[in-house]
Short mmCIF file of N, CA and C in Angstrom, two decimals:
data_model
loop_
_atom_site.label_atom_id
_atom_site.label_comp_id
_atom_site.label_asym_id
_atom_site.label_seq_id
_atom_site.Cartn_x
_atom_site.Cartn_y
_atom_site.Cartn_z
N UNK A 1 277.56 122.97 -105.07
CA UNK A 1 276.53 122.08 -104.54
C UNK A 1 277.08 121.33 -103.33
N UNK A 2 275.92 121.23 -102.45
CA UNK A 2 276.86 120.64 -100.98
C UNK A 2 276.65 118.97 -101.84
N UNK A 3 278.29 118.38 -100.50
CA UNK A 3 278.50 116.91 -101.09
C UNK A 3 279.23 116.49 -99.45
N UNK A 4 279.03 115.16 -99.44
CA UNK A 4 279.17 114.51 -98.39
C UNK A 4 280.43 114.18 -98.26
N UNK A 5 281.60 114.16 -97.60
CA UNK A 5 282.52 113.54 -97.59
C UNK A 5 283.16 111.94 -96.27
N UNK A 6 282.95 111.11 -97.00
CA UNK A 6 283.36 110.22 -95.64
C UNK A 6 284.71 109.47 -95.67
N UNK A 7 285.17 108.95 -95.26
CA UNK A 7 286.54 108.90 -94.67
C UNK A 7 286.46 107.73 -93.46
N UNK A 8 287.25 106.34 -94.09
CA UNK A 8 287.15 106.00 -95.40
C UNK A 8 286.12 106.24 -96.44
N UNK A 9 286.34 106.21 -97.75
CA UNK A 9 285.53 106.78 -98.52
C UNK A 9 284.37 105.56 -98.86
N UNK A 10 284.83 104.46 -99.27
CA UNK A 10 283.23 103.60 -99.68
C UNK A 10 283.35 102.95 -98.53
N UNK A 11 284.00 102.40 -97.91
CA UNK A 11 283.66 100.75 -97.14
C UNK A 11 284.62 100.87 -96.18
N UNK A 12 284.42 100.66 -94.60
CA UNK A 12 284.87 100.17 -94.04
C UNK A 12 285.09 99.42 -93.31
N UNK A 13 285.47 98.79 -91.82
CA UNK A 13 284.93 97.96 -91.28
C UNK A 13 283.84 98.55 -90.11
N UNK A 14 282.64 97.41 -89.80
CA UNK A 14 282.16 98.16 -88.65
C UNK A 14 282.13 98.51 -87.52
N UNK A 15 283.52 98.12 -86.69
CA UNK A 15 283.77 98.47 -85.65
C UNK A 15 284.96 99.81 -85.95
N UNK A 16 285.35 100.11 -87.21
CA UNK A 16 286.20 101.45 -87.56
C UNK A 16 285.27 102.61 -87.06
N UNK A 17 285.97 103.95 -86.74
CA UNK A 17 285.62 105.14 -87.60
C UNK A 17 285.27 105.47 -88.42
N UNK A 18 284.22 106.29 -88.79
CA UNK A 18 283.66 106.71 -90.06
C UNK A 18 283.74 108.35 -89.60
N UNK A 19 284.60 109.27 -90.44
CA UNK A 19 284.71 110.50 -90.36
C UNK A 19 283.63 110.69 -91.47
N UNK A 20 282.94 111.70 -90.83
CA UNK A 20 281.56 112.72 -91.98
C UNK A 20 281.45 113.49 -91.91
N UNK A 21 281.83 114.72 -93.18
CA UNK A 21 281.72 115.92 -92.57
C UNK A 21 280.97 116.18 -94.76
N UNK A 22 280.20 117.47 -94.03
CA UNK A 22 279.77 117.81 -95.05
C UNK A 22 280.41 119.48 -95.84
N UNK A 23 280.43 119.64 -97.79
CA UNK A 23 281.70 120.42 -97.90
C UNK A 23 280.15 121.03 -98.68
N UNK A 24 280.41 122.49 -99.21
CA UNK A 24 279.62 123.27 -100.22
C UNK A 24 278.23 123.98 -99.58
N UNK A 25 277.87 123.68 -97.93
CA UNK A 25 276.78 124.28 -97.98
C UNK A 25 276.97 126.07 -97.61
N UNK A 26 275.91 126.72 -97.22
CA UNK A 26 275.64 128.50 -97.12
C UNK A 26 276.39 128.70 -95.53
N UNK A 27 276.90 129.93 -95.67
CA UNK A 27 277.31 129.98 -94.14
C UNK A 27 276.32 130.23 -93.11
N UNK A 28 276.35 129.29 -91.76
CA UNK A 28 276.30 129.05 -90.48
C UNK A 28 274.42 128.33 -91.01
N UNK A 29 274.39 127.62 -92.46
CA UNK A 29 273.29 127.18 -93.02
C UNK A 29 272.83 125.57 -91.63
N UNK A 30 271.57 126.14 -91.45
CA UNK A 30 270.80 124.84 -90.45
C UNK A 30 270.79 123.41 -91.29
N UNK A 31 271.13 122.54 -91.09
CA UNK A 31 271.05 121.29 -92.11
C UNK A 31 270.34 119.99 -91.00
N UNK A 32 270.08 119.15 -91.51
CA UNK A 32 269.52 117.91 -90.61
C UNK A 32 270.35 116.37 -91.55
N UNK A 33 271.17 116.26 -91.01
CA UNK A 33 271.80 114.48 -91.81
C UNK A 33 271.04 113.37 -90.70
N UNK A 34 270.41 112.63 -91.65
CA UNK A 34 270.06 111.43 -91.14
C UNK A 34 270.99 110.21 -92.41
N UNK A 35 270.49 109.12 -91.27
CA UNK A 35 271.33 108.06 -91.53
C UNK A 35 270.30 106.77 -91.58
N UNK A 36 270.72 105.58 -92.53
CA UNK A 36 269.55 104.68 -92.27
C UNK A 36 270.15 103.48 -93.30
N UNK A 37 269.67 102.58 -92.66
CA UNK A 37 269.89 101.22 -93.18
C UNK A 37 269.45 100.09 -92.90
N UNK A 38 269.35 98.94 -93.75
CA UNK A 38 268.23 97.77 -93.47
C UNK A 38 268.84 96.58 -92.83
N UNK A 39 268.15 96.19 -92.17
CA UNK A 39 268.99 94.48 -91.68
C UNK A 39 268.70 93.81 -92.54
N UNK A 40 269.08 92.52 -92.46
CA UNK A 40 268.99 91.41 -93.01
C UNK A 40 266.91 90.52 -93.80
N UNK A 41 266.95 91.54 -92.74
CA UNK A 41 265.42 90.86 -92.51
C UNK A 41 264.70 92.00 -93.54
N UNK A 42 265.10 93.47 -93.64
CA UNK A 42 264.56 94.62 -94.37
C UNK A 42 263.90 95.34 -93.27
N UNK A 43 263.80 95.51 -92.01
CA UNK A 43 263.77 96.16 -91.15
C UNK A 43 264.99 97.68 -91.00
N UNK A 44 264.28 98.58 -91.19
CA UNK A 44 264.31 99.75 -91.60
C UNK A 44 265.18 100.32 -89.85
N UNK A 45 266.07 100.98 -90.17
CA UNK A 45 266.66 101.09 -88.91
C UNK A 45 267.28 102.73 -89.30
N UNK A 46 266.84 104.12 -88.47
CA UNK A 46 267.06 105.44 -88.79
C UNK A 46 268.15 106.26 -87.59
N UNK A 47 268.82 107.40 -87.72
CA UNK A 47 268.93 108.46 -86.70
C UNK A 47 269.24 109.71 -87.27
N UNK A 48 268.90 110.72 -86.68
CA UNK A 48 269.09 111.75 -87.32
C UNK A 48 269.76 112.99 -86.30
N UNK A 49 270.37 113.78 -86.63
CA UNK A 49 271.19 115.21 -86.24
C UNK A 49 270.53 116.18 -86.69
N UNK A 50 270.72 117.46 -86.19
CA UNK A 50 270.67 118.68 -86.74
C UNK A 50 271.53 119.59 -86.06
N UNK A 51 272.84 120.16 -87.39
CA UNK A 51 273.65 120.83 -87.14
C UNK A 51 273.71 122.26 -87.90
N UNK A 52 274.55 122.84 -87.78
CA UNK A 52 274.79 124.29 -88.56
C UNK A 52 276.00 124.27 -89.07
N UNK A 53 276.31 124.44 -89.91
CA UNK A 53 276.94 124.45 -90.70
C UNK A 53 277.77 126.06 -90.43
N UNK A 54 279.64 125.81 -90.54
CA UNK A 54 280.34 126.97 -89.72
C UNK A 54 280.62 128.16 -90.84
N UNK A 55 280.98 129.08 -90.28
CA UNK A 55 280.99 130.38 -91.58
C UNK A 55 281.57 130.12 -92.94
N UNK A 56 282.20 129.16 -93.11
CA UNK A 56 282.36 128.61 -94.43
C UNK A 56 281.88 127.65 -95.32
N UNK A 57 281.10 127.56 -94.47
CA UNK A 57 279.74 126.54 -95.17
C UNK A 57 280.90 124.81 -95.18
N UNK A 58 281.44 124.70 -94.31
CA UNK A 58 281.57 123.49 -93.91
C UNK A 58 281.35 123.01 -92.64
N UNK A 59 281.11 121.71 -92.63
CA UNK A 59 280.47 120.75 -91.94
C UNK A 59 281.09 119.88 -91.42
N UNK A 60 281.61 119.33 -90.17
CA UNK A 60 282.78 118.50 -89.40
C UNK A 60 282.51 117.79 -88.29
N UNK A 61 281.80 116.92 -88.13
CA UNK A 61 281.14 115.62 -87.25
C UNK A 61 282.15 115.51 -86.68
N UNK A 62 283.64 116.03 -86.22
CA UNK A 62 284.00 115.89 -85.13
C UNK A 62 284.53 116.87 -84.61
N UNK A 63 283.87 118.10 -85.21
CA UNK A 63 284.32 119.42 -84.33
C UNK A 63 282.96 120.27 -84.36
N UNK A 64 281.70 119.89 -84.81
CA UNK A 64 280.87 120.02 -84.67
C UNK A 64 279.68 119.43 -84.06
N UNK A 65 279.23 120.38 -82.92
CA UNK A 65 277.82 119.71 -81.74
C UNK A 65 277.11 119.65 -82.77
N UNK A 66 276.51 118.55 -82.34
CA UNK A 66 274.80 118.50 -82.60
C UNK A 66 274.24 119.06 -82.14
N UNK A 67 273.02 119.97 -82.54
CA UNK A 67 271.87 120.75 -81.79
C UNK A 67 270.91 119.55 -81.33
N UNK A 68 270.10 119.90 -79.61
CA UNK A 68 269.34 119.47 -79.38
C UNK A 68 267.76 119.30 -80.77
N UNK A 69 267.02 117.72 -80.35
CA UNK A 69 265.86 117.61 -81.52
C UNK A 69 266.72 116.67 -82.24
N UNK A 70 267.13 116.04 -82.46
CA UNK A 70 267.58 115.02 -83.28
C UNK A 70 267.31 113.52 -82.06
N UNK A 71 268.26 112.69 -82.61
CA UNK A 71 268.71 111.02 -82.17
C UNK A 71 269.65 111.87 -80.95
N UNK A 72 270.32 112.53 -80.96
CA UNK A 72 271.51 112.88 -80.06
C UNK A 72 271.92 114.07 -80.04
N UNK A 73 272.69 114.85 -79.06
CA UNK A 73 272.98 116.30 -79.28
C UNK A 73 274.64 116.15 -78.84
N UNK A 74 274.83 116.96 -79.04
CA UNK A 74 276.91 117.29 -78.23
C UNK A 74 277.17 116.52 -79.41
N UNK A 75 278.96 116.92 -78.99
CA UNK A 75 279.99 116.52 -80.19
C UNK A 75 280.40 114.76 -79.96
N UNK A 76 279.12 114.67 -81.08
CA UNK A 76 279.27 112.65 -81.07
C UNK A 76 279.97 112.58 -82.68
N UNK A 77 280.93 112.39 -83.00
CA UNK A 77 281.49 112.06 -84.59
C UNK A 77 280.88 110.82 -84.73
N UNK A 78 280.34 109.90 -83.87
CA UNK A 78 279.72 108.73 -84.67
C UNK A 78 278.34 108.52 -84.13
N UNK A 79 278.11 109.28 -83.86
CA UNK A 79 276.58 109.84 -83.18
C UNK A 79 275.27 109.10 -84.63
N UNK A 80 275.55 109.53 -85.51
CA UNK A 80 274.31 109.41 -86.55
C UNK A 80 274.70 107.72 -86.66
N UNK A 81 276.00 106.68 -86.38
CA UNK A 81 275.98 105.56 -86.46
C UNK A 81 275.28 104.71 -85.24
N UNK A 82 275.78 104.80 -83.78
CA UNK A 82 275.84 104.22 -82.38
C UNK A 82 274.64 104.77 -82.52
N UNK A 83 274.00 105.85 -82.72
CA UNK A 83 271.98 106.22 -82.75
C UNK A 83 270.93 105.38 -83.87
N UNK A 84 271.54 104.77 -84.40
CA UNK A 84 270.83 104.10 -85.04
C UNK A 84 269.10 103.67 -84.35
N UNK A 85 268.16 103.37 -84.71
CA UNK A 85 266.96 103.43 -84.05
C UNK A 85 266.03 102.28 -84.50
N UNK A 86 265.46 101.29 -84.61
CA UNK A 86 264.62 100.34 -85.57
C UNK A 86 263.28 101.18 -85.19
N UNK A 87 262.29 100.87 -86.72
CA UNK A 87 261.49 101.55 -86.96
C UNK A 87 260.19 100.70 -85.76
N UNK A 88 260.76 99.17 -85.88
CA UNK A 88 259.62 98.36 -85.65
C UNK A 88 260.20 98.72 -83.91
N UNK A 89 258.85 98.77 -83.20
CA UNK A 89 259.39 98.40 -81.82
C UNK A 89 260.18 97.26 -81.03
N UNK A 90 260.87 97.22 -80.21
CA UNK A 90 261.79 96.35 -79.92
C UNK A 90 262.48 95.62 -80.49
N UNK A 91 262.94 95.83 -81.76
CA UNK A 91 263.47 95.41 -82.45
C UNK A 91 265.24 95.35 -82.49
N UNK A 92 266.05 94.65 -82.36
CA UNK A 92 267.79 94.61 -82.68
C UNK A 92 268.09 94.66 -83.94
N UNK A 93 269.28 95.23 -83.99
CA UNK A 93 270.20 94.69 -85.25
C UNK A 93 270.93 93.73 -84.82
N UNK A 94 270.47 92.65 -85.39
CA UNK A 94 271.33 91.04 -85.45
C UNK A 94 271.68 91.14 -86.70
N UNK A 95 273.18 90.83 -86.99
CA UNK A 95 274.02 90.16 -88.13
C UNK A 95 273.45 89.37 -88.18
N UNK A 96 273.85 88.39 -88.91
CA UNK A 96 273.91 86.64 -89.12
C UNK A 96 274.75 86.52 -90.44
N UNK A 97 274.27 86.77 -91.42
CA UNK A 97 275.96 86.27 -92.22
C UNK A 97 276.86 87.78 -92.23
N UNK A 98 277.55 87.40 -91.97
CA UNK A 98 279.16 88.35 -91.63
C UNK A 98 279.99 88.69 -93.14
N UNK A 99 279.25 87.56 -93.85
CA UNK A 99 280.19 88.15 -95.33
C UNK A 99 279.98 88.81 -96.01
N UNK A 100 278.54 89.23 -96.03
CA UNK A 100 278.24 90.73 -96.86
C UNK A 100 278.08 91.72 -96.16
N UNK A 101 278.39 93.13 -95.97
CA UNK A 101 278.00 94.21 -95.15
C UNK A 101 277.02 94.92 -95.34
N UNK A 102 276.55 95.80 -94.13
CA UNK A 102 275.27 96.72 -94.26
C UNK A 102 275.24 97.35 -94.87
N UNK A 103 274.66 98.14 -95.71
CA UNK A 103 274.50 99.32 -96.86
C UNK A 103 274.09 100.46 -95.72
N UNK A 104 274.65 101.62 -95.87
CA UNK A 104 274.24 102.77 -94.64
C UNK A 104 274.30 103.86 -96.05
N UNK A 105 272.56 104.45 -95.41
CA UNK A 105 272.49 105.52 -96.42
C UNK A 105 272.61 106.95 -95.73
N UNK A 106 273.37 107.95 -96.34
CA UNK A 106 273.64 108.94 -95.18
C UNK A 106 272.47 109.76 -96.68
N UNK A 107 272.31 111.04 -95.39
CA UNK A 107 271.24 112.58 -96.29
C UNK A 107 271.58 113.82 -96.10
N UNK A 108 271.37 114.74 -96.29
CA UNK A 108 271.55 115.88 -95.81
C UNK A 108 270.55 116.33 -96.63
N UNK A 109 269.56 116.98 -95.14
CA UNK A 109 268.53 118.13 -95.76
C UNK A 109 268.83 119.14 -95.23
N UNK A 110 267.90 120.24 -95.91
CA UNK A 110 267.98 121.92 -95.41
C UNK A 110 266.85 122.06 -94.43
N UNK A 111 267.51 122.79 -93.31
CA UNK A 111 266.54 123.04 -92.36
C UNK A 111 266.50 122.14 -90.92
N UNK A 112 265.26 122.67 -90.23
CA UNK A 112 265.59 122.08 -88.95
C UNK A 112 263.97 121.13 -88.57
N UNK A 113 263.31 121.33 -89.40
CA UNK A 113 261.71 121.39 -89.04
C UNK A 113 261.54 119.62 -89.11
N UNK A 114 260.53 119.61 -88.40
CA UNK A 114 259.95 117.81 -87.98
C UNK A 114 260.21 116.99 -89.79
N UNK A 115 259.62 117.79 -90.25
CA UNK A 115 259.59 116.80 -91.81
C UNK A 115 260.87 117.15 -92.13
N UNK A 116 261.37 116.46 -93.11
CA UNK A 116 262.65 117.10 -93.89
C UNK A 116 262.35 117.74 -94.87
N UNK A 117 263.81 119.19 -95.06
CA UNK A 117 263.69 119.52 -95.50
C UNK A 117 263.95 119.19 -97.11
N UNK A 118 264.37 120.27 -98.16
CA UNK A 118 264.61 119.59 -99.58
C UNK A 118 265.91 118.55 -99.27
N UNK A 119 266.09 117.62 -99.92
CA UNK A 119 267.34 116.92 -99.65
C UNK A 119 268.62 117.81 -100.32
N UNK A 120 269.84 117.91 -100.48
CA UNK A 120 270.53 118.70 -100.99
C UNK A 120 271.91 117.57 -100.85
N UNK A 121 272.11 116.14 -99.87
CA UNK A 121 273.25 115.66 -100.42
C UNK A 121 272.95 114.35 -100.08
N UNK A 122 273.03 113.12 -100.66
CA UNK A 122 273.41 112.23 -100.08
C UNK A 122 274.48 110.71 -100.65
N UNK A 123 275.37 110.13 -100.08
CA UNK A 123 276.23 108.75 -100.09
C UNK A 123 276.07 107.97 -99.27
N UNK A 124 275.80 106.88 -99.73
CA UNK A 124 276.17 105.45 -99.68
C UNK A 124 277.50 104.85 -98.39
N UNK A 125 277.48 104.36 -97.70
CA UNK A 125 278.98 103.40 -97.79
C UNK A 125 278.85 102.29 -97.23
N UNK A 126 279.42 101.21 -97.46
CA UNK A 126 279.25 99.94 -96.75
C UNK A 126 280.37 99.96 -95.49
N UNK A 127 279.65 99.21 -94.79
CA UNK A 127 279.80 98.84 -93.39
C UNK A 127 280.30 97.28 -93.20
N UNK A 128 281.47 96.97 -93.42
CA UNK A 128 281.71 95.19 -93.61
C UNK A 128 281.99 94.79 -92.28
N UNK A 129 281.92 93.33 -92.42
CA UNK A 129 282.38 92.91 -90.57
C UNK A 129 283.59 91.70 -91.01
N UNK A 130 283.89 91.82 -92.34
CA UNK A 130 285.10 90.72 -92.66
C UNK A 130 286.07 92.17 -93.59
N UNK A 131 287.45 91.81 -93.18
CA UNK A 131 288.74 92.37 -93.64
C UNK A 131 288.82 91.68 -94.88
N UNK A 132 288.77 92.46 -95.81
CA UNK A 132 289.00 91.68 -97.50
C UNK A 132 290.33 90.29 -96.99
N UNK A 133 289.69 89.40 -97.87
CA UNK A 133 290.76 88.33 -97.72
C UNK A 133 290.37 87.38 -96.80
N UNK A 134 289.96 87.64 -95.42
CA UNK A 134 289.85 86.63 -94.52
C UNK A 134 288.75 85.57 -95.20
N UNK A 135 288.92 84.44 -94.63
CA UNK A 135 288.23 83.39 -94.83
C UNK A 135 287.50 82.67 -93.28
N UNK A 136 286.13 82.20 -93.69
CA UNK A 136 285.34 81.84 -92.91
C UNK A 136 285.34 80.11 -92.77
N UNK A 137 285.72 79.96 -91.68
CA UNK A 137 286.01 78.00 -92.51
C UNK A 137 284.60 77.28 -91.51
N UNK A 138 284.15 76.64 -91.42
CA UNK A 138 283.11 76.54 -90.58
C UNK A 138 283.50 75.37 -89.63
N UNK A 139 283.52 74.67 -88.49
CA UNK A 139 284.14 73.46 -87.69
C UNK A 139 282.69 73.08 -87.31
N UNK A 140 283.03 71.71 -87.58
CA UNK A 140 281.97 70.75 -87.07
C UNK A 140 282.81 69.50 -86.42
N UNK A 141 282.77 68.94 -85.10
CA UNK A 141 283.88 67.84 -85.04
C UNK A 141 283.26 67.44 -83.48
N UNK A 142 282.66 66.48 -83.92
CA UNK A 142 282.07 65.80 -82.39
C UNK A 142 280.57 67.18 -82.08
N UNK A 143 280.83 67.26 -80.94
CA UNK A 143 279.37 68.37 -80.36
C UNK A 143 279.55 69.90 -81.05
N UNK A 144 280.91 69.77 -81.08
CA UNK A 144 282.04 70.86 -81.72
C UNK A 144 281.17 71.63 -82.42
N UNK A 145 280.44 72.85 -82.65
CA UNK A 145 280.01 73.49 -83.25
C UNK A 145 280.88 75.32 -83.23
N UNK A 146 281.28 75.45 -84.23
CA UNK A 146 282.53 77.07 -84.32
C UNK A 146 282.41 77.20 -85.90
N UNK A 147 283.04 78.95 -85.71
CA UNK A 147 283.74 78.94 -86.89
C UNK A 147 285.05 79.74 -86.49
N UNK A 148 285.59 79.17 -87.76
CA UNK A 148 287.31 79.72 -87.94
C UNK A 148 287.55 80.68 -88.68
N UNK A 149 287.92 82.31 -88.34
CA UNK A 149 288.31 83.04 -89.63
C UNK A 149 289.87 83.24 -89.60
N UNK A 150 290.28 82.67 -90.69
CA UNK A 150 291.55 82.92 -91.32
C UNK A 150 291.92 84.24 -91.92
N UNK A 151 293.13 84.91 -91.57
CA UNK A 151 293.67 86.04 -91.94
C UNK A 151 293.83 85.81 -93.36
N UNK A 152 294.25 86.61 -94.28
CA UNK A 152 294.73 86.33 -95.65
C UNK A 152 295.90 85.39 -95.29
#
């Protein structure tokens, strides 16, 4: 059964690398991975690829182009992240609290066609913007408005 592999595996930070490559599908099989996750607000934010999968039925976001028809085409390894898209028009992704991270849902369907196809894989991973440990101290002192993050 195809399965997603990412690297780091649950959580990393969001200015890291996220390696994705997909393991178990049919050889030189058409697949479409989209990607998607909510802000703060629940504003729905998508992008999607469509790749082929190489004679061994693996899948390698950084040695593998994207086919034109998706968010992006050519060899982007973080292409399905930096494409991100909001559903609502003109809409940003604004943070605002920094201490919990984004939930990013990755997919993999079969096929290449406008709808998706059957789904066949998908994981989870969080996206944090704080290094376990650091601390957020907040400064208020005269007009003084900051914050302080402390290393462990």
């Amino acid at each position: 059964a195809p399965s997603i592999r990412l690297s780091p595996a649950a959580r990393s930070l969001f200015d890291e690398p996220l390696a994705i490559a997909v393991r178990g599908l049919g050889p030189r099989q058409p697949v479409t991975l989209r990607t998607s996750l909510r802000d703060e607000t629940g504003e729905l934010f998508q992008a999607s690829a469509r790749y082929q999968a190489g004679d061994d039925g693996q899948l390698d976001l950084a040695r593998c182009p994207a086919l034109p028809g998706g968010s992006f085409s050519g060899l982007e390894p973080m292409g399905l992240l930096w494409a991100l898209q909001p559903q609502k028009p003109f809409w940003r992704l604004v943070k605002r609290d920094v201490q919990s991270p984004l939930l990013l849902q990755l997919e993999v369907f079969e096929g290449h066609g406008e709808r998706p196809g059957r789904l066949l894989a998908q994981a989870q991973h969080e996206r944090a913007f704080l290094r376990d440990g650091v601390r957020r101290v907040p400064v208020r002192e005269g007009r003084i408005r900051a914050t302080l993050f402390l290393p462990p």
